[in-house]
């Protein structure tokens, strides 16, 4: 199965700063990577449905890039509501797999 | 609006089975796939399997093959996930999630989660 490795595990930043999250796949998944946001006690929320396509209603401070094995989710300027855990997911091969998550915390 | 409402928390003994339900509303139930995802404490999300919207075909993760069954009742717009031979490592929150339109492996709406605790 495709293993997704996210880094860093924790990112400590202040509101207004830029966040750069990484997701690396053990084999190529083309651009078929999905990103979710999960806040404590809440369910995951869809952010990006391909490496670079935002889901409906997602602010444009969220952007994604990458192809093959290396992917990046960028939050251009952190808002208070953006502090959460972010997961990547590949949907090229079965089984669907998720990364271990990056926690973006307030510095 | 799209809603997925799951059944309540369960406590089970090792070796038992659990059945979790997921009632859908706000969309045509048979037009979308439903997935099941496990999240153990402190662990990553883990995909368990899905049931296809139009033909009810299922596919399971090898990790759960033989222990998990996903099925549905279209008259009730409800999907079910049954996990058997429970062990302590199965203690987790189980989510159902809808497969998105045109991209059935994008999980666009999620249920609220069901905590299953396996303990003797």
PDB file of C-alpha atoms in Angstrom:
ATOM      1  CA  UNK A   1       0.000   0.000   0.000  1.00  0.00           C
ATOM      2  CA  UNK A   2       1.027   3.608  -0.483  1.00  0.00           C
ATOM      3  CA  UNK A   3       2.561   5.035   2.671  1.00  0.00           C
ATOM      4  CA  UNK A   4       2.190   8.784   3.220  1.00  0.00           C
ATOM      5  CA  UNK A   5       4.663  10.559   5.482  1.00  0.00           C
ATOM      6  CA  UNK A   6       3.808  14.037   6.695  1.00  0.00           C
ATOM      7  CA  UNK A   7       6.279  16.541   8.067  1.00  0.00           C
ATOM      8  CA  UNK A   8       6.795  18.187  10.353  1.00  0.00           C
ATOM      9  CA  UNK A   9       4.702  16.422  12.975  1.00  0.00           C
ATOM     10  CA  UNK A  10       4.110  19.762  14.691  1.00  0.00           C
ATOM     11  CA  UNK A  11       4.411  23.290  13.352  1.00  0.00           C
ATOM     12  CA  UNK A  12       4.435  26.134  15.910  1.00  0.00           C
ATOM     13  CA  UNK A  13       3.521  29.426  14.311  1.00  0.00           C
ATOM     14  CA  UNK A  14       1.850  32.718  15.118  1.00  0.00           C
ATOM     15  CA  UNK A  15      -1.312  34.096  13.504  1.00  0.00           C
ATOM     16  CA  UNK A  16      -0.419  35.881  10.288  1.00  0.00           C
ATOM     17  CA  UNK A  17       2.547  33.637   9.553  1.00  0.00           C
ATOM     18  CA  UNK A  18       2.845  31.309   6.581  1.00  0.00           C
ATOM     19  CA  UNK A  19       2.497  27.570   7.121  1.00  0.00           C
ATOM     20  CA  UNK A  20       4.078  25.009   4.811  1.00  0.00           C
ATOM     21  CA  UNK A  21       3.085  21.374   5.325  1.00  0.00           C
ATOM     22  CA  UNK A  22       4.656  18.454   3.505  1.00  0.00           C
ATOM     23  CA  UNK A  23       3.277  15.077   2.455  1.00  0.00           C
ATOM     24  CA  UNK A  24       5.531  12.487   0.809  1.00  0.00           C
ATOM     25  CA  UNK A  25       4.259   9.297  -0.832  1.00  0.00           C
ATOM     26  CA  UNK A  26       6.156   6.017  -0.973  1.00  0.00           C
ATOM     27  CA  UNK A  27       5.341   5.763  -4.688  1.00  0.00           C
ATOM     28  CA  UNK A  28       3.888   8.067  -7.283  1.00  0.00           C
ATOM     29  CA  UNK A  29       0.250   9.022  -6.839  1.00  0.00           C
ATOM     30  CA  UNK A  30       0.199  11.521  -9.715  1.00  0.00           C
ATOM     31  CA  UNK A  31      -1.685  14.551  -8.350  1.00  0.00           C
ATOM     32  CA  UNK A  32      -4.418  12.578  -6.652  1.00  0.00           C
ATOM     33  CA  UNK A  33      -3.840  13.784  -3.120  1.00  0.00           C
ATOM     34  CA  UNK A  34      -6.527  15.117  -0.823  1.00  0.00           C
ATOM     35  CA  UNK A  35      -6.064  17.321   2.224  1.00  0.00           C
ATOM     36  CA  UNK A  36      -8.295  17.479   5.308  1.00  0.00           C
ATOM     37  CA  UNK A  37      -8.351  19.687   8.365  1.00  0.00           C
ATOM     38  CA  UNK A  38      -9.399  18.328  11.741  1.00  0.00           C
ATOM     39  CA  UNK A  39      -9.916  20.452  14.826  1.00  0.00           C
ATOM     40  CA  UNK A  40     -10.052  18.916  18.324  1.00  0.00           C
ATOM     41  CA  UNK A  41     -13.340  17.141  18.901  1.00  0.00           C
ATOM     42  CA  UNK A  42     -14.472  17.742  15.332  1.00  0.00           C
ATOM     43  CA  UNK A  43     -14.706  15.619  12.219  1.00  0.00           C
ATOM     44  CA  UNK A  44     -12.280  15.995   9.321  1.00  0.00           C
ATOM     45  CA  UNK A  45     -13.145  18.739   6.856  1.00  0.00           C
ATOM     46  CA  UNK A  46     -12.244  18.504   3.172  1.00  0.00           C
ATOM     47  CA  UNK A  47      -9.803  21.229   2.065  1.00  0.00           C
ATOM     48  CA  UNK A  48      -8.300  20.123  -1.259  1.00  0.00           C
ATOM     49  CA  UNK A  49      -9.654  17.387  -3.540  1.00  0.00           C
ATOM     50  CA  UNK A  50      -6.582  17.184  -5.739  1.00  0.00           C
ATOM     51  CA  UNK A  51      -3.094  18.393  -5.014  1.00  0.00           C
ATOM     52  CA  UNK A  52      -3.978  21.925  -6.122  1.00  0.00           C
ATOM     53  CA  UNK A  53      -7.788  22.186  -6.219  1.00  0.00           C
ATOM     54  CA  UNK A  54      -9.641  23.734  -3.302  1.00  0.00           C
ATOM     55  CA  UNK A  55     -12.943  22.287  -2.168  1.00  0.00           C
ATOM     56  CA  UNK A  56     -16.041  24.445  -2.223  1.00  0.00           C
ATOM     57  CA  UNK A  57     -16.007  27.194   0.368  1.00  0.00           C
ATOM     58  CA  UNK A  58     -12.332  26.881   1.291  1.00  0.00           C
ATOM     59  CA  UNK A  59     -10.604  30.280   1.561  1.00  0.00           C
ATOM     60  CA  UNK A  60      -7.917  31.089  -0.964  1.00  0.00           C
ATOM     61  CA  UNK A  61      -5.259  31.415   1.746  1.00  0.00           C
ATOM     62  CA  UNK A  62      -5.124  27.604   1.415  1.00  0.00           C
ATOM     63  CA  UNK A  63      -3.199  26.348  -1.585  1.00  0.00           C
ATOM     64  CA  UNK A  64      -1.630  23.090  -2.602  1.00  0.00           C
ATOM     65  CA  UNK A  65       1.000  21.865  -4.999  1.00  0.00           C
ATOM     66  CA  UNK A  66       2.955  18.824  -6.004  1.00  0.00           C
ATOM     67  CA  UNK A  67       2.982  15.826  -8.296  1.00  0.00           C
ATOM     68  CA  UNK A  68       4.254  12.304  -8.063  1.00  0.00           C
ATOM     69  CA  UNK A  69       5.549  11.764  -4.552  1.00  0.00           C
ATOM     70  CA  UNK A  70       5.984  15.208  -2.981  1.00  0.00           C
ATOM     71  CA  UNK A  71       3.120  17.472  -2.021  1.00  0.00           C
ATOM     72  CA  UNK A  72       2.742  20.705  -0.122  1.00  0.00           C
ATOM     73  CA  UNK A  73      -0.178  22.418   1.559  1.00  0.00           C
ATOM     74  CA  UNK A  74       0.420  26.117   2.189  1.00  0.00           C
ATOM     75  CA  UNK A  75      -1.588  28.456   4.366  1.00  0.00           C
ATOM     76  CA  UNK A  76      -0.481  31.909   3.303  1.00  0.00           C
ATOM     77  CA  UNK A  77      -1.421  33.785   6.476  1.00  0.00           C
ATOM     78  CA  UNK A  78      -2.663  31.840   9.468  1.00  0.00           C
ATOM     79  CA  UNK A  79      -6.005  32.798  10.939  1.00  0.00           C
ATOM     80  CA  UNK A  80      -6.932  31.753  14.499  1.00  0.00           C
ATOM     81  CA  UNK A  81      -9.345  29.146  13.135  1.00  0.00           C
ATOM     82  CA  UNK A  82      -6.589  27.460  11.095  1.00  0.00           C
ATOM     83  CA  UNK A  83      -4.828  25.947  14.113  1.00  0.00           C
ATOM     84  CA  UNK A  84      -5.666  22.279  13.704  1.00  0.00           C
ATOM     85  CA  UNK A  85      -4.314  18.949  12.478  1.00  0.00           C
ATOM     86  CA  UNK A  86      -3.953  18.483   8.731  1.00  0.00           C
ATOM     87  CA  UNK A  87      -4.010  15.101   7.000  1.00  0.00           C
ATOM     88  CA  UNK A  88      -3.155  14.166   3.452  1.00  0.00           C
ATOM     89  CA  UNK A  89      -4.778  11.202   1.723  1.00  0.00           C
ATOM     90  CA  UNK A  90      -3.948   9.477  -1.546  1.00  0.00           C
ATOM     91  CA  UNK A  91      -6.699   8.159  -3.747  1.00  0.00           C
ATOM     92  CA  UNK A  92      -4.735   6.727  -6.641  1.00  0.00           C
ATOM     93  CA  UNK A  93      -4.456   3.176  -5.307  1.00  0.00           C
ATOM     94  CA  UNK A  94      -6.387   0.867  -3.034  1.00  0.00           C
ATOM     95  CA  UNK A  95      -6.495   0.935  -0.108  1.00  0.00           C
ATOM     96  CA  UNK A  96      -6.960   4.635   0.380  1.00  0.00           C
ATOM     97  CA  UNK A  97      -4.302   5.747   2.843  1.00  0.00           C
ATOM     98  CA  UNK A  98      -3.724   8.773   5.034  1.00  0.00           C
ATOM     99  CA  UNK A  99      -0.665  10.498   6.360  1.00  0.00           C
ATOM    100  CA  UNK A 100       0.074  10.714  10.048  1.00  0.00           C
ATOM    101  CA  UNK A 101      -0.929  14.362  10.232  1.00  0.00           C
ATOM    102  CA  UNK A 102       0.724  17.703  10.932  1.00  0.00           C
ATOM    103  CA  UNK A 103      -0.459  19.663  13.933  1.00  0.00           C
ATOM    104  CA  UNK A 104      -0.356  23.423  13.413  1.00  0.00           C
ATOM    105  CA  UNK A 105      -0.267  24.968  16.853  1.00  0.00           C
ATOM    106  CA  UNK A 106      -0.131  28.499  18.155  1.00  0.00           C
ATOM    107  CA  UNK A 107       3.367  29.593  19.064  1.00  0.00           C
TER     108      UNK A 107
ATOM    109  CA  UNK B   1     -27.960  20.094   3.611  1.00  0.00           C
ATOM    110  CA  UNK B   2     -25.982  16.876   3.546  1.00  0.00           C
ATOM    111  CA  UNK B   3     -25.948  15.118   6.905  1.00  0.00           C
ATOM    112  CA  UNK B   4     -24.563  11.802   8.051  1.00  0.00           C
ATOM    113  CA  UNK B   5     -25.771  10.840  11.509  1.00  0.00           C
ATOM    114  CA  UNK B   6     -24.143   7.869  13.173  1.00  0.00           C
ATOM    115  CA  UNK B   7     -25.296   5.642  15.984  1.00  0.00           C
ATOM    116  CA  UNK B   8     -24.119   6.130  19.528  1.00  0.00           C
ATOM    117  CA  UNK B   9     -21.088   4.967  21.445  1.00  0.00           C
ATOM    118  CA  UNK B  10     -20.615   1.275  22.124  1.00  0.00           C
ATOM    119  CA  UNK B  11     -18.706  -0.744  24.682  1.00  0.00           C
ATOM    120  CA  UNK B  12     -17.862  -4.288  23.655  1.00  0.00           C
ATOM    121  CA  UNK B  13     -15.931  -7.212  25.054  1.00  0.00           C
ATOM    122  CA  UNK B  14     -13.030  -8.748  23.160  1.00  0.00           C
ATOM    123  CA  UNK B  15     -14.265 -11.265  20.612  1.00  0.00           C
ATOM    124  CA  UNK B  16     -17.634  -9.589  20.192  1.00  0.00           C
ATOM    125  CA  UNK B  17     -18.980  -7.769  17.133  1.00  0.00           C
ATOM    126  CA  UNK B  18     -20.192  -4.214  16.734  1.00  0.00           C
ATOM    127  CA  UNK B  19     -22.542  -2.709  14.165  1.00  0.00           C
ATOM    128  CA  UNK B  20     -22.431   1.027  13.537  1.00  0.00           C
ATOM    129  CA  UNK B  21     -25.076   2.790  11.487  1.00  0.00           C
ATOM    130  CA  UNK B  22     -24.848   5.918   9.359  1.00  0.00           C
ATOM    131  CA  UNK B  23     -28.100   7.608   8.320  1.00  0.00           C
ATOM    132  CA  UNK B  24     -27.824   9.919   5.338  1.00  0.00           C
ATOM    133  CA  UNK B  25     -30.029  12.857   4.465  1.00  0.00           C
ATOM    134  CA  UNK B  26     -29.969  15.878   2.187  1.00  0.00           C
ATOM    135  CA  UNK B  27     -28.946  13.995  -0.966  1.00  0.00           C
ATOM    136  CA  UNK B  28     -29.894  10.999  -3.092  1.00  0.00           C
ATOM    137  CA  UNK B  29     -28.539   8.096  -1.050  1.00  0.00           C
ATOM    138  CA  UNK B  30     -27.906   5.729  -3.962  1.00  0.00           C
ATOM    139  CA  UNK B  31     -26.001   8.301  -6.006  1.00  0.00           C
ATOM    140  CA  UNK B  32     -22.967   8.396  -3.729  1.00  0.00           C
ATOM    141  CA  UNK B  33     -20.540   5.951  -2.190  1.00  0.00           C
ATOM    142  CA  UNK B  34     -20.076   5.688   1.551  1.00  0.00           C
ATOM    143  CA  UNK B  35     -16.746   4.974   3.159  1.00  0.00           C
ATOM    144  CA  UNK B  36     -15.804   3.885   6.661  1.00  0.00           C
ATOM    145  CA  UNK B  37     -12.698   5.233   8.371  1.00  0.00           C
ATOM    146  CA  UNK B  38     -11.205   4.324  11.730  1.00  0.00           C
ATOM    147  CA  UNK B  39      -9.283   6.666  13.999  1.00  0.00           C
ATOM    148  CA  UNK B  40      -7.664   5.006  16.999  1.00  0.00           C
ATOM    149  CA  UNK B  41      -6.439   7.240  19.836  1.00  0.00           C
ATOM    150  CA  UNK B  42      -3.385   9.170  18.698  1.00  0.00           C
ATOM    151  CA  UNK B  43      -3.279   7.293  15.405  1.00  0.00           C
ATOM    152  CA  UNK B  44      -3.762   8.302  11.796  1.00  0.00           C
ATOM    153  CA  UNK B  45      -7.005   7.917   9.940  1.00  0.00           C
ATOM    154  CA  UNK B  46      -7.361   4.414   8.520  1.00  0.00           C
ATOM    155  CA  UNK B  47      -9.622   3.534   5.617  1.00  0.00           C
ATOM    156  CA  UNK B  48     -11.648   0.375   6.189  1.00  0.00           C
ATOM    157  CA  UNK B  49     -13.794   0.007   3.124  1.00  0.00           C
ATOM    158  CA  UNK B  50     -16.614   1.417   1.078  1.00  0.00           C
ATOM    159  CA  UNK B  51     -19.957   0.634  -0.509  1.00  0.00           C
ATOM    160  CA  UNK B  52     -20.599   1.889  -3.996  1.00  0.00           C
ATOM    161  CA  UNK B  53     -23.606   4.145  -4.479  1.00  0.00           C
ATOM    162  CA  UNK B  54     -25.253   2.780  -7.594  1.00  0.00           C
ATOM    163  CA  UNK B  55     -24.640  -0.961  -7.360  1.00  0.00           C
ATOM    164  CA  UNK B  56     -23.831  -1.521  -3.656  1.00  0.00           C
ATOM    165  CA  UNK B  57     -20.573  -3.249  -4.496  1.00  0.00           C
ATOM    166  CA  UNK B  58     -18.139  -3.229  -1.630  1.00  0.00           C
ATOM    167  CA  UNK B  59     -14.385  -3.093  -1.293  1.00  0.00           C
ATOM    168  CA  UNK B  60     -12.431  -3.598   1.898  1.00  0.00           C
ATOM    169  CA  UNK B  61      -8.966  -2.861   3.131  1.00  0.00           C
ATOM    170  CA  UNK B  62      -6.906  -6.025   3.364  1.00  0.00           C
ATOM    171  CA  UNK B  63      -6.182  -5.053   6.957  1.00  0.00           C
ATOM    172  CA  UNK B  64      -9.838  -5.623   7.857  1.00  0.00           C
ATOM    173  CA  UNK B  65     -10.698  -8.291   5.283  1.00  0.00           C
ATOM    174  CA  UNK B  66     -12.705 -11.054   6.829  1.00  0.00           C
ATOM    175  CA  UNK B  67     -13.678  -9.012   9.861  1.00  0.00           C
ATOM    176  CA  UNK B  68     -15.582  -6.101   8.337  1.00  0.00           C
ATOM    177  CA  UNK B  69     -18.853  -6.044   6.455  1.00  0.00           C
ATOM    178  CA  UNK B  70     -20.399  -2.918   4.973  1.00  0.00           C
ATOM    179  CA  UNK B  71     -23.982  -2.966   3.784  1.00  0.00           C
ATOM    180  CA  UNK B  72     -26.930  -0.652   3.416  1.00  0.00           C
ATOM    181  CA  UNK B  73     -30.691  -0.317   3.612  1.00  0.00           C
ATOM    182  CA  UNK B  74     -31.721   2.005   0.801  1.00  0.00           C
ATOM    183  CA  UNK B  75     -35.276   2.302   2.127  1.00  0.00           C
ATOM    184  CA  UNK B  76     -33.828   3.853   5.274  1.00  0.00           C
ATOM    185  CA  UNK B  77     -30.978   5.724   3.566  1.00  0.00           C
ATOM    186  CA  UNK B  78     -28.686   4.058   6.067  1.00  0.00           C
ATOM    187  CA  UNK B  79     -25.362   2.325   5.744  1.00  0.00           C
ATOM    188  CA  UNK B  80     -23.899  -0.060   8.266  1.00  0.00           C
ATOM    189  CA  UNK B  81     -20.434  -1.219   9.206  1.00  0.00           C
ATOM    190  CA  UNK B  82     -20.080  -4.414  11.175  1.00  0.00           C
ATOM    191  CA  UNK B  83     -16.716  -5.353  12.672  1.00  0.00           C
ATOM    192  CA  UNK B  84     -16.269  -8.770  14.231  1.00  0.00           C
ATOM    193  CA  UNK B  85     -13.710 -10.489  16.469  1.00  0.00           C
ATOM    194  CA  UNK B  86     -13.067  -7.238  18.276  1.00  0.00           C
ATOM    195  CA  UNK B  87      -9.808  -6.750  20.115  1.00  0.00           C
ATOM    196  CA  UNK B  88      -8.529  -3.969  22.341  1.00  0.00           C
ATOM    197  CA  UNK B  89      -6.664  -2.407  19.400  1.00  0.00           C
ATOM    198  CA  UNK B  90     -10.038  -1.796  17.732  1.00  0.00           C
ATOM    199  CA  UNK B  91     -10.888   0.832  20.339  1.00  0.00           C
ATOM    200  CA  UNK B  92     -11.371   3.858  18.127  1.00  0.00           C
ATOM    201  CA  UNK B  93     -13.728   6.391  16.661  1.00  0.00           C
ATOM    202  CA  UNK B  94     -15.351   5.072  13.502  1.00  0.00           C
ATOM    203  CA  UNK B  95     -16.521   7.530  10.871  1.00  0.00           C
ATOM    204  CA  UNK B  96     -18.695   7.152   7.837  1.00  0.00           C
ATOM    205  CA  UNK B  97     -17.937   9.582   5.047  1.00  0.00           C
ATOM    206  CA  UNK B  98     -19.540  10.257   1.688  1.00  0.00           C
ATOM    207  CA  UNK B  99     -17.600   9.811  -1.521  1.00  0.00           C
ATOM    208  CA  UNK B 100     -17.792  13.020  -3.521  1.00  0.00           C
ATOM    209  CA  UNK B 101     -19.570  13.536  -6.812  1.00  0.00           C
ATOM    210  CA  UNK B 102     -17.340  12.656  -9.740  1.00  0.00           C
ATOM    211  CA  UNK B 103     -14.582  11.711  -7.334  1.00  0.00           C
ATOM    212  CA  UNK B 104     -15.886   8.926  -5.191  1.00  0.00           C
ATOM    213  CA  UNK B 105     -12.675   8.595  -3.200  1.00  0.00           C
ATOM    214  CA  UNK B 106     -12.748  12.182  -1.964  1.00  0.00           C
ATOM    215  CA  UNK B 107     -14.500  12.145   1.390  1.00  0.00           C
ATOM    216  CA  UNK B 108     -16.568  15.318   1.252  1.00  0.00           C
ATOM    217  CA  UNK B 109     -18.951  14.918   4.188  1.00  0.00           C
ATOM    218  CA  UNK B 110     -18.317  13.025   7.403  1.00  0.00           C
ATOM    219  CA  UNK B 111     -20.517  11.626  10.118  1.00  0.00           C
ATOM    220  CA  UNK B 112     -19.958  12.762  13.666  1.00  0.00           C
ATOM    221  CA  UNK B 113     -18.101   9.582  14.561  1.00  0.00           C
ATOM    222  CA  UNK B 114     -18.938   6.643  16.808  1.00  0.00           C
ATOM    223  CA  UNK B 115     -16.646   5.705  19.672  1.00  0.00           C
ATOM    224  CA  UNK B 116     -16.262   1.974  20.077  1.00  0.00           C
ATOM    225  CA  UNK B 117     -14.470   0.851  23.229  1.00  0.00           C
ATOM    226  CA  UNK B 118     -13.281  -2.741  23.438  1.00  0.00           C
ATOM    227  CA  UNK B 119     -12.586  -3.776  26.988  1.00  0.00           C
ATOM    228  CA  UNK B 120     -12.967  -6.830  29.148  1.00  0.00           C
TER     229      UNK B 120
END
